[in-house]
Coordinates of C-alpha atoms in Angstrom, one line a residue:
V1 CA -11.8 48.3 6.1
M2 CA -9.8 48.3 3.4
L3 CA -8.1 45.3 2.5
I4 CA -5.3 45.1 -0.3
F5 CA -3.7 42.6 -1.3
T6 CA -0.2 42.6 -3.8
Y7 CA 2.0 40.3 -4.9
N8 CA 5.4 41.1 -6.7
F9 CA 5.4 38.4 -9.9
P10 CA 9.0 38.2 -10.9
N11 CA 9.9 40.6 -13.7
N12 CA 8.4 42.8 -11.2
C13 CA 5.2 43.1 -12.2
I14 CA 2.5 44.4 -9.5
F15 CA -0.8 43.3 -9.1
T16 CA -3.2 45.1 -5.9
A17 CA -6.6 45.0 -5.3
S18 CA -8.8 46.7 -3.1
K19 CA -12.3 45.9 -0.7
L20 CA -13.4 49.0 1.1
S21 CA -16.2 48.5 2.4
A22 CA -17.8 49.2 6.4
R23 CA -20.2 46.7 6.0
M24 CA -17.6 43.8 5.0
E25 CA -16.4 43.9 8.7
R26 CA -17.6 40.6 10.0
P27 CA -17.1 38.5 6.9
T28 CA -13.5 39.9 6.8
V29 CA -12.6 39.1 9.3
F30 CA -14.2 35.5 8.9
L31 CA -11.9 35.0 6.0
L32 CA -8.2 36.4 7.8
I33 CA -9.2 33.5 10.1
L34 CA -9.5 30.9 7.8
I35 CA -7.2 32.5 5.7
L36 CA -5.1 31.3 9.0
T37 CA -6.6 28.8 9.7
I38 CA -5.1 26.7 5.4
S39 CA -1.8 28.4 6.4
E40 CA -1.6 26.9 9.5
A41 CA -3.0 22.9 8.0
Y42 CA -0.4 24.1 4.8
A43 CA 2.5 24.7 7.3
Q44 CA 5.1 25.3 5.0
P45 CA 7.6 21.6 5.1
F46 CA 10.6 23.3 3.0
V47 CA 13.2 24.9 5.0
N48 CA 15.7 26.9 2.6
I49 CA 18.8 26.1 4.8
S50 CA 22.4 27.6 3.6
S51 CA 24.1 25.3 2.2
G52 CA 27.5 27.7 0.7
L53 CA 26.8 26.2 -3.1
P54 CA 27.2 29.0 -5.3
G55 CA 24.8 30.3 -7.2
I56 CA 24.0 28.5 -10.6
G57 CA 22.1 29.1 -13.5
R58 CA 21.6 27.1 -17.1
G59 CA 23.1 23.9 -15.3
A60 CA 22.1 20.3 -14.6
V61 CA 22.8 18.9 -10.9
A62 CA 22.8 15.6 -9.3
F63 CA 23.1 13.1 -6.0
A64 CA 24.8 10.7 -5.8
D65 CA 27.3 9.0 -3.2
F66 CA 30.1 8.9 -5.0
D67 CA 32.4 7.5 -2.2
N68 CA 30.0 4.4 -1.2
D69 CA 29.8 5.8 2.6
N70 CA 26.0 5.9 2.8
D71 CA 25.1 9.8 2.3
L72 CA 24.8 11.6 -0.7
D73 CA 26.9 14.1 -1.9
L74 CA 25.8 16.2 -5.2
I75 CA 27.5 17.7 -8.0
L76 CA 26.5 20.9 -10.1
A77 CA 27.6 22.5 -12.7
G78 CA 26.5 25.2 -14.6
Q79 CA 26.2 29.1 -15.9
D80 CA 28.1 31.0 -12.6
N81 CA 27.6 34.1 -11.6
T82 CA 30.0 35.8 -13.7
Y83 CA 28.3 34.2 -16.7
S84 CA 31.5 31.1 -16.9
P85 CA 31.2 27.6 -17.2
F86 CA 32.3 25.5 -13.4
A87 CA 31.2 22.5 -11.9
A88 CA 32.5 21.1 -8.8
V89 CA 31.8 17.7 -6.6
Y90 CA 30.7 18.8 -3.3
R91 CA 31.1 16.0 -0.2
N92 CA 28.2 15.5 2.2
D93 CA 30.0 14.9 5.5
A94 CA 27.0 14.7 8.0
G95 CA 24.8 16.7 5.8
Q96 CA 27.2 20.0 5.6
F97 CA 28.4 19.8 1.8
V98 CA 32.0 20.4 1.6
A99 CA 33.8 21.1 -1.7
V100 CA 36.3 18.8 -3.1
E101 CA 39.0 19.1 -5.9
S102 CA 37.1 16.4 -8.6
G103 CA 39.0 16.9 -11.7
I104 CA 35.8 17.4 -13.5
S105 CA 35.6 20.5 -15.5
A106 CA 33.5 22.9 -15.8
L107 CA 30.9 23.0 -18.5
E108 CA 27.2 25.2 -18.7
N109 CA 24.3 24.5 -21.0
C110 CA 24.6 21.8 -19.8
A111 CA 23.5 18.6 -19.6
M112 CA 24.0 15.7 -16.8
A113 CA 23.9 12.0 -16.1
V114 CA 24.8 9.4 -13.7
S115 CA 24.8 5.8 -14.3
D116 CA 28.3 3.2 -12.4
Y117 CA 29.3 2.3 -16.8
D118 CA 32.1 0.4 -15.6
L119 CA 30.2 -2.1 -13.6
D120 CA 32.8 -1.0 -10.1
G121 CA 30.3 0.1 -8.2
L122 CA 31.5 3.4 -7.9
P123 CA 28.9 6.2 -9.5
D124 CA 30.0 7.7 -13.2
V125 CA 29.1 10.7 -15.0
V126 CA 28.8 12.1 -18.5
I127 CA 28.2 15.4 -19.0
T128 CA 27.6 17.6 -22.3
G129 CA 27.7 21.2 -22.7
V130 CA 29.6 24.2 -24.1
D131 CA 32.3 26.1 -22.6
F132 CA 34.9 28.7 -24.0
D133 CA 36.3 26.6 -26.5
G134 CA 32.9 25.3 -27.4
S135 CA 31.0 22.0 -27.3
K136 CA 32.0 19.1 -25.5
T137 CA 30.9 15.9 -24.4
L138 CA 32.8 14.4 -21.5
L139 CA 32.5 10.8 -20.1
Y140 CA 34.3 10.6 -16.0
R141 CA 35.0 7.6 -14.4
N142 CA 35.1 7.4 -10.8
T143 CA 38.5 6.3 -9.3
G144 CA 37.4 7.0 -5.7
N145 CA 38.2 9.2 -3.2
F146 CA 36.5 11.9 -5.1
L147 CA 38.4 11.4 -8.3
F148 CA 37.3 11.4 -11.5
G149 CA 39.2 10.4 -14.7
L150 CA 38.6 11.9 -18.2
V151 CA 37.5 8.7 -20.0
P152 CA 38.2 10.0 -24.3
A153 CA 35.1 8.0 -25.1
G154 CA 34.4 10.3 -28.8
F155 CA 31.2 10.9 -28.0
Y156 CA 29.0 13.2 -30.3
N157 CA 28.8 16.8 -28.3
P158 CA 25.6 18.4 -29.1
G159 CA 26.3 21.7 -28.0
A160 CA 24.0 24.2 -26.1
G161 CA 20.7 22.0 -24.7
G162 CA 21.0 19.2 -25.8
D163 CA 20.6 16.2 -23.6
L164 CA 21.9 12.3 -22.4
A165 CA 20.5 9.7 -20.5
W166 CA 21.9 5.8 -20.0
A167 CA 20.0 2.8 -19.9
D168 CA 21.2 -0.6 -21.0
Y169 CA 18.4 -1.0 -24.2
N170 CA 20.6 -4.5 -25.2
H171 CA 20.4 -6.7 -21.7
D172 CA 24.8 -7.2 -21.6
G173 CA 24.9 -5.5 -18.2
Y174 CA 26.2 -2.4 -18.8
P175 CA 24.5 1.0 -19.7
D176 CA 24.6 2.5 -22.5
L177 CA 23.8 6.1 -24.1
V178 CA 22.1 7.8 -25.7
I179 CA 22.6 11.3 -26.8
S180 CA 21.1 14.3 -29.0
G181 CA 20.4 17.9 -29.7
N182 CA 21.6 20.1 -32.3
W183 CA 19.6 18.2 -34.8
Q184 CA 21.2 15.1 -33.9
T185 CA 20.8 11.8 -31.9
H186 CA 23.2 9.1 -31.7
L187 CA 23.1 5.9 -29.6
Y188 CA 26.0 4.1 -27.9
T189 CA 26.7 0.9 -27.4
N190 CA 29.0 0.0 -24.4
N191 CA 31.2 -2.5 -25.1
G192 CA 32.2 -3.8 -21.7
D193 CA 35.7 -3.0 -21.7
G194 CA 35.7 0.3 -21.5
T195 CA 34.8 1.8 -25.0
F196 CA 31.4 2.6 -26.0
S197 CA 30.2 1.7 -30.8
P198 CA 27.4 4.2 -32.4
D199 CA 24.3 2.1 -33.0
E200 CA 22.3 3.0 -36.5
A201 CA 18.7 3.3 -34.1
G202 CA 16.7 5.5 -36.7
L203 CA 16.7 7.5 -33.8
V204 CA 14.8 11.0 -34.5
G205 CA 17.5 14.0 -34.9
M206 CA 15.6 16.4 -32.4
N207 CA 17.2 20.0 -30.9
T208 CA 16.9 21.2 -27.1
P209 CA 15.6 17.5 -26.9
A210 CA 14.3 15.7 -23.1
L211 CA 15.5 12.1 -22.9
A212 CA 13.8 9.9 -20.6
W213 CA 14.0 6.1 -20.7
G214 CA 11.5 3.3 -19.2
D215 CA 9.8 0.2 -20.1
F216 CA 6.6 1.8 -20.8
D217 CA 4.9 -2.0 -22.0
N218 CA 6.5 -3.9 -19.5
D219 CA 8.4 -6.4 -21.5
G220 CA 11.2 -5.7 -19.7
D221 CA 12.5 -4.1 -22.8
P222 CA 14.4 -0.7 -21.6
D223 CA 11.6 2.2 -23.9
L224 CA 12.6 5.8 -24.9
L225 CA 10.7 8.8 -24.4
M226 CA 12.0 12.1 -26.8
A227 CA 10.0 15.6 -26.3
G228 CA 11.9 18.1 -28.7
D229 CA 11.7 20.7 -32.2
A230 CA 12.6 17.7 -34.4
G231 CA 11.4 19.7 -37.4
L232 CA 8.6 20.9 -36.5
V233 CA 8.7 23.0 -32.8
A234 CA 7.7 20.6 -30.8
E235 CA 7.2 17.4 -30.7
V236 CA 6.9 13.9 -29.0
Y237 CA 8.5 10.6 -30.2
I238 CA 8.3 7.8 -27.9
Y239 CA 10.2 4.6 -29.4
M240 CA 9.7 1.1 -28.6
N241 CA 12.3 -1.6 -27.3
Q242 CA 11.6 -5.2 -28.8
E243 CA 15.7 -6.4 -28.4
G244 CA 17.4 -4.0 -29.4
V245 CA 15.3 -2.9 -32.3
F246 CA 13.6 0.6 -31.7
T247 CA 10.2 1.4 -33.4
R248 CA 8.0 4.8 -33.0
L249 CA 4.7 4.4 -31.6
E250 CA 2.2 6.2 -33.3
T251 CA 0.7 8.3 -30.9
Q252 CA -1.6 10.9 -30.4
I253 CA 0.6 12.5 -27.5
E254 CA 0.9 16.8 -27.6
G255 CA 4.5 17.9 -28.2
A256 CA 7.3 20.1 -26.0
V257 CA 9.9 21.9 -26.5
G258 CA 12.6 23.5 -24.4
G259 CA 11.4 21.6 -21.5
D260 CA 11.4 18.0 -19.7
A261 CA 10.0 15.1 -20.4
R262 CA 9.9 12.0 -17.9
W263 CA 8.0 8.4 -17.6
G264 CA 6.1 8.4 -13.7
D265 CA 3.3 5.5 -12.5
A266 CA 1.0 8.1 -11.4
D267 CA -2.4 6.0 -10.6
N268 CA -0.3 3.0 -9.2
D269 CA -1.8 0.9 -12.5
G270 CA 2.0 -0.6 -12.8
Y271 CA 2.1 1.6 -16.6
L272 CA 4.4 5.0 -16.7
D273 CA 2.9 7.4 -17.3
I274 CA 4.3 10.6 -19.2
L275 CA 4.8 14.2 -17.4
I276 CA 5.6 16.6 -20.4
T277 CA 6.8 20.4 -19.7
G278 CA 7.6 23.5 -22.6
K279 CA 6.4 25.5 -25.0
D280 CA 4.2 24.0 -27.8
V281 CA 3.8 25.3 -31.7
S282 CA 3.2 28.4 -30.6
L283 CA 5.9 28.9 -28.3
M284 CA 3.5 29.4 -25.3
P285 CA 4.5 27.2 -22.0
V286 CA 2.6 24.0 -21.5
S287 CA 2.6 21.0 -19.2
Y288 CA 1.0 17.8 -19.7
V289 CA 0.8 14.5 -18.0
Y290 CA -0.4 11.8 -20.3
R291 CA -2.0 7.7 -18.8
N292 CA -0.3 4.9 -19.9
N293 CA -3.3 2.8 -20.7
G294 CA -1.8 -0.3 -20.5
D295 CA -2.1 -1.1 -24.3
N296 CA 0.5 0.8 -25.5
T297 CA -1.6 3.9 -25.9
F298 CA -2.0 7.2 -23.6
S299 CA -4.6 9.3 -22.7
F300 CA -4.9 13.2 -22.1
A301 CA -5.0 13.2 -18.1
N302 CA -6.6 17.0 -16.9
A303 CA -3.9 17.0 -14.1
G304 CA -4.0 21.1 -14.1
L305 CA -0.9 22.1 -13.9
V306 CA 0.4 25.8 -15.1
G307 CA 2.5 25.6 -18.5
T308 CA 6.1 25.2 -17.8
A309 CA 9.1 25.6 -19.5
L310 CA 13.2 26.1 -19.0
G311 CA 13.1 23.7 -16.6
P312 CA 12.6 20.8 -14.6
A313 CA 9.0 18.1 -14.2
D314 CA 9.5 15.8 -11.8
W315 CA 7.2 13.2 -10.5
I316 CA 8.1 12.8 -6.6
D317 CA 6.9 11.1 -3.1
Y318 CA 7.6 14.5 -1.3
D319 CA 5.3 13.5 1.4
N320 CA 5.7 10.2 1.4
D321 CA 2.2 8.9 0.9
G322 CA 3.3 5.8 -1.9
D323 CA 2.3 8.6 -5.2
L324 CA 4.0 10.2 -7.0
D325 CA 3.3 14.2 -6.8
I326 CA 5.0 16.7 -9.0
M327 CA 8.0 19.5 -9.2
I328 CA 7.9 21.6 -12.1
A329 CA 9.7 25.1 -12.5
G330 CA 10.4 27.4 -15.3
Q331 CA 8.9 30.4 -17.3
N332 CA 5.3 30.4 -16.8
A333 CA 3.0 32.9 -19.5
G334 CA 1.7 36.1 -18.6
C335 CA 3.2 38.6 -16.1
G336 CA 4.0 35.9 -13.6
N337 CA 6.5 34.8 -15.6
A338 CA 8.2 32.6 -13.6
A339 CA 7.7 29.6 -10.7
T340 CA 8.6 26.8 -9.5
R341 CA 5.5 25.0 -7.7
L342 CA 4.7 21.1 -6.5
Y343 CA 1.6 19.4 -6.7
E344 CA 0.0 16.8 -4.6
N345 CA -1.2 13.4 -5.7
N346 CA -4.5 12.8 -4.5
G347 CA -4.7 9.2 -5.3
A348 CA -6.8 9.0 -8.3
G349 CA -4.0 10.1 -10.7
S350 CA -5.0 14.3 -11.1
F351 CA -3.1 17.1 -9.1
N352 CA -3.9 19.7 -6.5
E353 CA -1.1 23.1 -6.0
F354 CA 0.6 22.8 -2.8
P355 CA 1.7 26.0 -1.2
A356 CA 5.6 24.4 -0.6
G357 CA 7.1 28.4 -0.7
L358 CA 9.6 27.8 -3.6
S359 CA 11.9 30.0 -4.9
Y360 CA 10.9 31.1 -8.7
A361 CA 13.6 30.3 -11.3
E362 CA 14.5 29.6 -14.4
R363 CA 16.9 28.3 -16.9
A364 CA 16.2 26.0 -14.1
A365 CA 17.8 23.2 -13.1
S366 CA 16.6 20.1 -9.5
A367 CA 17.9 17.1 -7.6
W368 CA 15.8 15.7 -4.9
G369 CA 17.1 13.1 -2.3
D370 CA 17.4 12.9 0.9
F371 CA 20.6 14.3 1.6
D372 CA 20.5 13.4 5.9
N373 CA 19.4 9.8 5.5
D374 CA 15.9 11.6 7.5
G375 CA 13.1 8.8 5.5
D376 CA 12.3 12.0 3.2
S377 CA 13.4 13.2 0.1
D378 CA 14.3 16.6 0.3
L379 CA 15.1 19.7 -3.4
V380 CA 18.5 21.8 -4.5
L381 CA 17.4 23.9 -7.2
T382 CA 19.0 25.9 -9.5
G383 CA 18.0 28.4 -12.1
I384 CA 18.5 32.3 -12.7
S385 CA 15.5 34.7 -10.8
T386 CA 17.1 38.1 -10.1
G387 CA 20.3 36.0 -10.4
H388 CA 22.0 32.7 -10.5
T389 CA 21.0 31.0 -7.6
T390 CA 21.4 27.6 -5.8
R391 CA 18.5 26.9 -3.4
F392 CA 18.6 24.3 -0.7
Y393 CA 15.4 23.0 0.3
R394 CA 14.8 20.4 3.3
N395 CA 12.1 18.2 3.9
D396 CA 10.2 18.8 7.2
L397 CA 7.3 16.8 7.0
L398 CA 8.3 14.5 9.4
S399 CA 7.8 17.1 12.4
G400 CA 4.2 16.9 11.6
N401 CA 1.5 14.3 11.1
F402 CA 3.6 12.9 8.1
Q403 CA 5.3 9.4 9.2
P404 CA 9.2 8.6 7.6
N405 CA 9.5 6.8 4.7
T406 CA 9.6 2.4 4.8
P407 CA 12.1 0.6 3.2
P408 CA 9.9 -2.9 0.8
S409 CA 10.0 -6.5 1.7
V410 CA 12.6 -8.6 0.5
P411 CA 11.8 -10.0 -2.5
G412 CA 11.6 -13.6 -2.9
N413 CA 10.7 -16.7 -4.3
L414 CA 14.2 -16.8 -6.9
Y415 CA 13.7 -18.4 -10.3
T416 CA 14.9 -19.2 -12.9
Y417 CA 15.3 -20.9 -16.7
V418 CA 18.4 -20.9 -19.5
S419 CA 18.0 -21.9 -22.4
G420 CA 21.3 -21.5 -24.6
N421 CA 22.6 -18.3 -24.1
Y422 CA 19.5 -16.8 -23.1
A423 CA 17.8 -16.9 -19.6
V424 CA 15.5 -15.2 -17.8
I425 CA 15.3 -14.3 -13.4
S426 CA 12.5 -13.5 -12.4
W427 CA 11.2 -13.9 -7.8
A428 CA 8.3 -12.8 -6.3
R429 CA 6.6 -9.4 -5.8
S430 CA 7.9 -7.7 -2.7
T431 CA 5.2 -5.6 -0.7
D432 CA 5.8 -1.7 1.1
A433 CA 3.7 0.1 3.8
Q434 CA 3.7 3.5 1.9
S435 CA 4.0 2.6 -2.0
P436 CA 1.2 0.1 -3.4
Q437 CA 2.8 -3.1 -5.0
N438 CA 2.3 -2.0 -8.4
S439 CA 4.2 1.3 -8.0
I440 CA 7.3 -1.2 -6.7
T441 CA 9.8 -0.9 -9.6
Y442 CA 13.1 -4.0 -8.6
N443 CA 16.6 -3.7 -9.2
V444 CA 19.2 -7.0 -10.1
M445 CA 23.0 -7.3 -9.0
M446 CA 24.6 -9.9 -10.4
G447 CA 28.2 -11.1 -11.1
S448 CA 30.5 -14.4 -11.8
S449 CA 31.1 -15.2 -8.9
P450 CA 29.5 -15.1 -5.2
G451 CA 28.5 -11.3 -4.1
S452 CA 30.4 -10.0 -6.8
I453 CA 29.0 -7.0 -9.9
D454 CA 30.6 -7.2 -12.9
V455 CA 28.0 -8.2 -14.6
I456 CA 24.9 -5.7 -13.2
S457 CA 26.2 -3.1 -10.9
P458 CA 23.0 -2.3 -8.8
L459 CA 24.0 1.8 -7.8
S460 CA 23.0 -0.1 -4.3
D461 CA 25.0 -1.2 -1.0
P462 CA 25.0 -4.9 -1.4
A463 CA 25.4 -4.9 2.6
T464 CA 22.3 -2.7 3.5
G465 CA 20.9 -2.0 0.1
N466 CA 21.1 1.2 0.2
R467 CA 20.9 3.5 -3.3
S468 CA 23.5 5.5 -4.4
I469 CA 21.7 7.1 -6.7
P470 CA 18.1 8.2 -6.0
A471 CA 15.9 6.5 -9.3
T472 CA 14.0 3.5 -9.8
G473 CA 15.4 -0.2 -9.9
N474 CA 17.1 -0.6 -13.2
T475 CA 14.5 -3.5 -14.1
G476 CA 11.9 -0.4 -13.9
Q477 CA 7.9 -2.7 -13.0
N478 CA 8.8 -5.5 -13.9
D479 CA 9.4 -8.8 -11.7
F480 CA 11.5 -10.5 -14.3
M481 CA 14.8 -9.8 -16.2
I482 CA 16.0 -11.0 -19.1
F483 CA 19.7 -12.1 -20.7
R484 CA 20.7 -12.2 -23.7
D485 CA 23.7 -13.6 -25.7
L486 CA 25.8 -14.7 -22.1
E487 CA 28.5 -16.5 -21.8
P488 CA 29.3 -20.0 -20.7
G489 CA 29.8 -19.4 -16.9
T490 CA 27.8 -19.6 -13.6
Y491 CA 26.1 -16.1 -13.0
Y492 CA 24.7 -14.9 -9.7
F493 CA 22.7 -12.6 -8.8
R494 CA 20.6 -10.4 -5.9
V495 CA 17.3 -9.2 -6.5
Q496 CA 16.6 -5.3 -4.0
A497 CA 12.8 -3.6 -3.9
I498 CA 12.1 0.0 -4.4
D499 CA 9.6 2.2 -3.6
Q500 CA 8.1 5.2 -5.1
A501 CA 10.6 7.5 -2.6
Y502 CA 13.4 5.4 -4.2
A503 CA 14.2 3.3 -0.6
G504 CA 15.4 -0.2 -1.4
S505 CA 15.5 -2.9 0.7
A506 CA 17.6 -5.5 1.1
F507 CA 18.5 -7.8 -0.8
S508 CA 17.0 -11.1 -1.9
D509 CA 19.2 -14.5 -1.0
E510 CA 21.4 -14.7 -4.0
G511 CA 20.8 -17.2 -7.0
S512 CA 22.3 -18.5 -9.8
F513 CA 22.7 -20.2 -12.8
E514 CA 24.6 -21.7 -15.6
V515 CA 25.2 -21.4 -18.9
L516 CA 26.7 -24.3 -20.6
S517 CA 29.2 -24.1 -23.3
T518 CA 28.5 -26.4 -25.9
P519 CA 30.3 -26.5 -29.7
A520 CA 27.7 -25.2 -32.3
A521 CA 28.7 -28.6 -34.2
H522 CA 27.8 -30.5 -31.5
Q523 CA 24.1 -29.0 -30.1
P524 CA 21.5 -30.9 -30.7
L525 CA 18.8 -30.4 -33.3
Q526 CA 16.7 -28.7 -31.2
V527 CA 12.4 -27.6 -32.5
P528 CA 10.9 -24.1 -30.9
E529 CA 9.3 -24.3 -27.9
L530 CA 7.3 -21.7 -25.5
M531 CA 7.2 -20.0 -21.7
L532 CA 4.8 -18.3 -19.8
Q533 CA 6.4 -17.1 -17.3
H534 CA 5.6 -13.0 -15.0
G535 CA 2.8 -12.3 -18.7
I536 CA 6.6 -12.8 -21.2
I537 CA 5.8 -15.5 -24.3
M538 CA 9.1 -16.7 -24.8
V539 CA 9.7 -19.0 -27.7
N540 CA 12.9 -20.4 -27.8
F541 CA 15.5 -21.9 -30.3
L542 CA 14.0 -20.1 -33.3
P543 CA 16.2 -20.7 -36.6
V544 CA 19.0 -18.5 -36.4
S545 CA 18.3 -17.1 -40.2
G546 CA 14.8 -15.4 -38.8
G547 CA 11.3 -15.3 -39.4
E548 CA 8.3 -14.0 -39.2
A549 CA 6.5 -14.3 -35.7
Y550 CA 2.2 -13.2 -34.8
L551 CA 0.3 -13.1 -32.0
V552 CA -3.4 -13.8 -32.9
G553 CA -6.6 -13.6 -31.1
S554 CA -9.3 -16.1 -31.3
E555 CA -11.1 -14.1 -33.7
G556 CA -8.4 -13.9 -36.4
R557 CA -7.2 -10.6 -35.0
I558 CA -3.4 -10.2 -35.0
Y559 CA -2.6 -8.1 -32.5
E560 CA 0.7 -7.8 -32.4
A561 CA 3.2 -8.9 -35.6
R562 CA 7.2 -9.3 -35.4
H563 CA 10.7 -10.0 -37.2
F564 CA 12.9 -11.6 -35.5
A565 CA 16.5 -11.9 -36.5
G566 CA 18.0 -14.3 -32.9
N567 CA 17.3 -17.6 -31.4
N568 CA 14.5 -16.1 -29.2
L569 CA 11.3 -14.1 -29.0
E570 CA 9.2 -12.7 -26.8
F571 CA 6.2 -11.3 -26.4
S572 CA 4.0 -9.3 -23.6
F573 CA 0.8 -10.4 -23.0
R574 CA -0.7 -8.4 -19.8
N575 CA -1.9 -6.3 -20.9
L576 CA -4.5 -8.6 -23.2
T577 CA -7.7 -9.3 -22.4
S578 CA -9.0 -13.1 -21.2
G579 CA -9.3 -15.3 -23.8
L580 CA -8.3 -17.8 -26.3
Y581 CA -4.7 -17.1 -28.3
V582 CA -2.5 -18.1 -30.5
I583 CA 1.4 -17.5 -31.5
R584 CA 2.4 -18.8 -35.1
V585 CA 6.1 -18.5 -36.5
L586 CA 7.1 -18.6 -40.3
A587 CA 10.9 -19.6 -40.0
E588 CA 12.5 -21.3 -43.1
G589 CA 9.8 -22.9 -45.2
K590 CA 8.4 -24.2 -41.6
Q591 CA 5.4 -23.0 -39.7
W592 CA 5.1 -24.1 -35.6
T593 CA 1.9 -22.9 -34.0
W594 CA 1.1 -22.5 -30.2
K595 CA -2.5 -22.1 -28.7
F596 CA -2.9 -20.8 -25.0
V597 CA -5.7 -19.8 -22.4
K598 CA -4.5 -16.2 -20.4

């Protein structure tokens, strides 16, 4: 009996192995039966459907419900088969994608990000890349009916290989934007009137970067993850956001360039872990997972991922079991130099490759979303293989033993705290049939009148809770949200929970709070006060001239030192062990001290 195994690698390398032995007949039959059994057990859940989408490489793709009809539409940009820039928006018509005239200009070698930057309830788009006239960063306001108007925002143009990401880093309700590439990084503050102002945040300039926002220390402020070339080819920078001031965290994380970087809670412990792909300092493809230890340090997790560059790295719960799986696509080392791999999270933070049968691609981009509203995540994959390609994979896991994902319970027990123009809202944590409680994220909508979103847009349908984008909530895993410098008035808010599959609960009942208008000259003299709420230490009524604050253990060890320049200050005590602690504040020649027990 002769068994011949042949595999055609993407670059046309061929590997052939043969075995000739008459004595191997019975073991061979057994082996074939075993292979067939395994193949049946791992029946392909992803069906490559005919979508009519054009082949695209060196681009970007995103799902978003641009027309608020409760199904996900698609935006696609990059280089087409004629090596020309391309961009198009596709309306989802009962699972069929139809191209519409959107007004969005074509770009290639591009990156894309979606957010409701003007708080009108419609997802807007920003794209950076190049066309035949040079490099551009273009902000498009969604005006409804799939029409997008170009906004003259004056953003930095990083050229080919740049990246950008939205987050409300300063807690004023308006999404801000970071752009990096070509050895520069720029942070833009959203002024709330359709304009943006540059913020001298001191972020490192990078080439070929990957950017991601996430609150890894659970203090309520989104932190920034950056991977790319900052001068030493392959580096990682993590910037801790402390009330809008960024400080680099010293870490031992191995860097990569020409890949991706993403936050995700792989082990469901309530702390964001890191997934990084790209090329290391020797320009070999690598793929890393680093576990968040909960004390501002990270540990290498031996995830067993194949090194991959020039493509996306996604955290995605493709099998609806409540933990984040991994998909990586792009270039590999060696003869088989490109692949798309899906890794199943075994529930303990390690991963096993799942034979998903996804097409290989490099210079790739991906988007996950439940386009057919059947309760599981589907995949759009673009890139270059034998040519420019776009593959649409429908997730058919529900045809087997898998169950559709169900949304979490509605958050309850709304709580508010107001001190001057500073406010905190919080709520009780939700539960979910699939996702552990620690992994659930939360999403806030808030406005100046009941039911409105002119202060915070949730990118969800207020009536149904359906998400306009497949993403985590705007508070991350925190069960609170902090506001600073609020204008006088009454604020109305509601909260929804979002699980690991990005399904949103219905919104909670409406809560409200009032910020009073008190002229500074008539404000009563108040001494600083301490409040502990949901793992956060809040010190209020501090001297606005600034000072120093310290979190000290009973043994005298300083756990955190902070300079402040405002009348409010926060520390997180989630990571502290049980015991007695002291908060000490020094300002204007005075000292205030508080003790508390965790």
